[in-house]
mmCIF file of C-alpha atoms in Angstrom:
data_model
loop_
_atom_site.group_PDB
_atom_site.id
_atom_site.type_symbol
_atom_site.label_atom_id
_atom_site.label_comp_id
_atom_site.label_asym_id
_atom_site.label_seq_id
_atom_site.Cartn_x
_atom_site.Cartn_y
_atom_site.Cartn_z
ATOM 1 C CA UNK A 34 -54.380 -17.387 6.677
ATOM 2 C CA UNK A 35 -52.199 -16.896 3.964
ATOM 3 C CA UNK A 36 -52.859 -13.181 3.830
ATOM 4 C CA UNK A 37 -51.287 -12.697 7.205
ATOM 5 C CA UNK A 38 -48.743 -14.505 6.564
ATOM 6 C CA UNK A 39 -47.741 -12.314 3.274
ATOM 7 C CA UNK A 40 -48.331 -9.186 5.418
ATOM 8 C CA UNK A 41 -46.039 -10.325 7.857
ATOM 9 C CA UNK A 42 -43.526 -10.881 5.980
ATOM 10 C CA UNK A 43 -43.721 -7.857 3.838
ATOM 11 C CA UNK A 44 -43.754 -6.042 7.174
ATOM 12 C CA UNK A 45 -40.547 -7.764 8.094
ATOM 13 C CA UNK A 46 -39.030 -7.103 5.018
ATOM 14 C CA UNK A 47 -39.748 -3.443 5.645
ATOM 15 C CA UNK A 48 -38.302 -3.330 8.537
ATOM 16 C CA UNK A 49 -35.228 -4.963 7.476
ATOM 17 C CA UNK A 50 -34.821 -2.701 4.633
ATOM 18 C CA UNK A 51 -35.292 0.940 6.435
ATOM 19 C CA UNK A 52 -32.703 -0.597 9.363
ATOM 20 C CA UNK A 53 -30.121 -1.324 6.565
ATOM 21 C CA UNK A 54 -31.188 2.534 5.165
ATOM 22 C CA UNK A 55 -30.091 3.930 8.821
ATOM 23 C CA UNK A 56 -27.034 1.941 8.929
ATOM 24 C CA UNK A 57 -25.676 3.123 5.655
ATOM 25 C CA UNK A 58 -26.889 6.794 6.210
ATOM 26 C CA UNK A 59 -25.017 6.310 9.342
ATOM 27 C CA UNK A 60 -21.920 5.060 8.059
ATOM 28 C CA UNK A 61 -21.860 7.896 5.128
ATOM 29 C CA UNK A 62 -21.645 10.753 7.285
ATOM 30 C CA UNK A 63 -18.950 9.673 9.487
ATOM 31 C CA UNK A 64 -15.716 11.182 8.575
ATOM 32 C CA UNK A 65 -13.688 8.275 6.792
ATOM 33 C CA UNK A 66 -10.808 6.591 8.656
ATOM 34 C CA UNK A 67 -8.176 7.508 6.130
ATOM 35 C CA UNK A 68 -9.113 11.202 5.797
ATOM 36 C CA UNK A 69 -6.048 13.132 6.998
ATOM 37 C CA UNK A 70 -7.231 15.985 9.504
ATOM 38 C CA UNK A 71 -5.459 19.588 9.372
ATOM 39 C CA UNK A 72 -4.553 19.128 5.541
ATOM 40 C CA UNK A 73 -1.989 16.548 5.251
ATOM 41 C CA UNK A 74 1.300 16.208 5.693
ATOM 42 C CA UNK A 75 3.825 19.399 5.115
ATOM 43 C CA UNK A 76 7.528 19.225 3.481
ATOM 44 C CA UNK A 77 8.891 19.272 7.454
ATOM 45 C CA UNK A 78 6.914 16.348 8.109
ATOM 46 C CA UNK A 79 7.574 14.125 5.362
ATOM 47 C CA UNK A 80 11.370 15.000 5.911
ATOM 48 C CA UNK A 81 10.800 14.179 9.575
ATOM 49 C CA UNK A 82 9.494 10.718 8.584
ATOM 50 C CA UNK A 83 11.909 10.098 5.830
ATOM 51 C CA UNK A 84 14.587 10.364 8.464
ATOM 52 C CA UNK A 85 13.112 8.085 10.966
ATOM 53 C CA UNK A 86 12.523 5.638 7.834
ATOM 54 C CA UNK A 87 15.652 5.567 6.330
ATOM 55 C CA UNK A 88 17.015 5.376 10.334
ATOM 56 C CA UNK A 89 14.915 1.961 10.945
ATOM 57 C CA UNK A 90 12.702 3.703 12.897
ATOM 58 C CA UNK A 91 9.221 2.619 10.879
ATOM 59 C CA UNK A 92 7.021 2.455 13.876
ATOM 60 C CA UNK A 93 8.121 5.878 15.348
ATOM 61 C CA UNK A 94 7.200 7.160 11.809
ATOM 62 C CA UNK A 95 4.097 5.983 11.816
ATOM 63 C CA UNK A 96 3.432 6.976 15.076
ATOM 64 C CA UNK A 97 3.913 10.885 13.801
ATOM 65 C CA UNK A 98 2.150 10.477 10.835
ATOM 66 C CA UNK A 99 -0.479 9.294 13.377
ATOM 67 C CA UNK A 100 -0.264 11.937 15.845
ATOM 68 C CA UNK A 101 -0.193 14.996 12.935
ATOM 69 C CA UNK A 102 -2.387 13.659 10.665
ATOM 70 C CA UNK A 103 -5.304 11.334 13.021
ATOM 71 C CA UNK A 104 -5.313 8.658 10.389
ATOM 72 C CA UNK A 105 -5.394 5.401 11.481
ATOM 73 C CA UNK A 106 -2.359 2.906 12.102
ATOM 74 C CA UNK A 107 -2.917 1.006 8.826
ATOM 75 C CA UNK A 108 -3.139 4.093 7.166
ATOM 76 C CA UNK A 109 -0.079 6.172 8.500
ATOM 77 C CA UNK A 110 1.829 2.612 7.798
ATOM 78 C CA UNK A 111 0.869 2.988 4.262
ATOM 79 C CA UNK A 112 1.872 6.478 3.720
ATOM 80 C CA UNK A 113 5.571 5.597 5.517
ATOM 81 C CA UNK A 114 6.081 2.700 3.147
ATOM 82 C CA UNK A 115 4.712 4.931 0.035
ATOM 83 C CA UNK A 116 7.118 7.853 1.297
ATOM 84 C CA UNK A 117 10.482 7.831 -0.985
ATOM 85 C CA UNK A 118 13.102 10.194 -1.142
ATOM 86 C CA UNK A 119 12.710 13.064 -3.857
ATOM 87 C CA UNK A 120 15.815 13.842 -5.779
ATOM 88 C CA UNK A 121 18.033 16.725 -4.335
#
């Protein structure tokens, strides 16, 4: 009787391990949410973002970053917050 229980427990453990590996593989193959699409931010786009940010239009700057790059809202807001005007 105890051999049957051990076999069942090992089978369940093996099934959980296989399912976990499948889930991990699927997550690793997806494009990360914060990866920029299209190569990133160009100088013109950065200038537009900074202009929107300095005029108090933070949300519009975030939407611009999202539309141009395809990143998540959180990542776009982080980009806008971190952008600082460079020396002229």
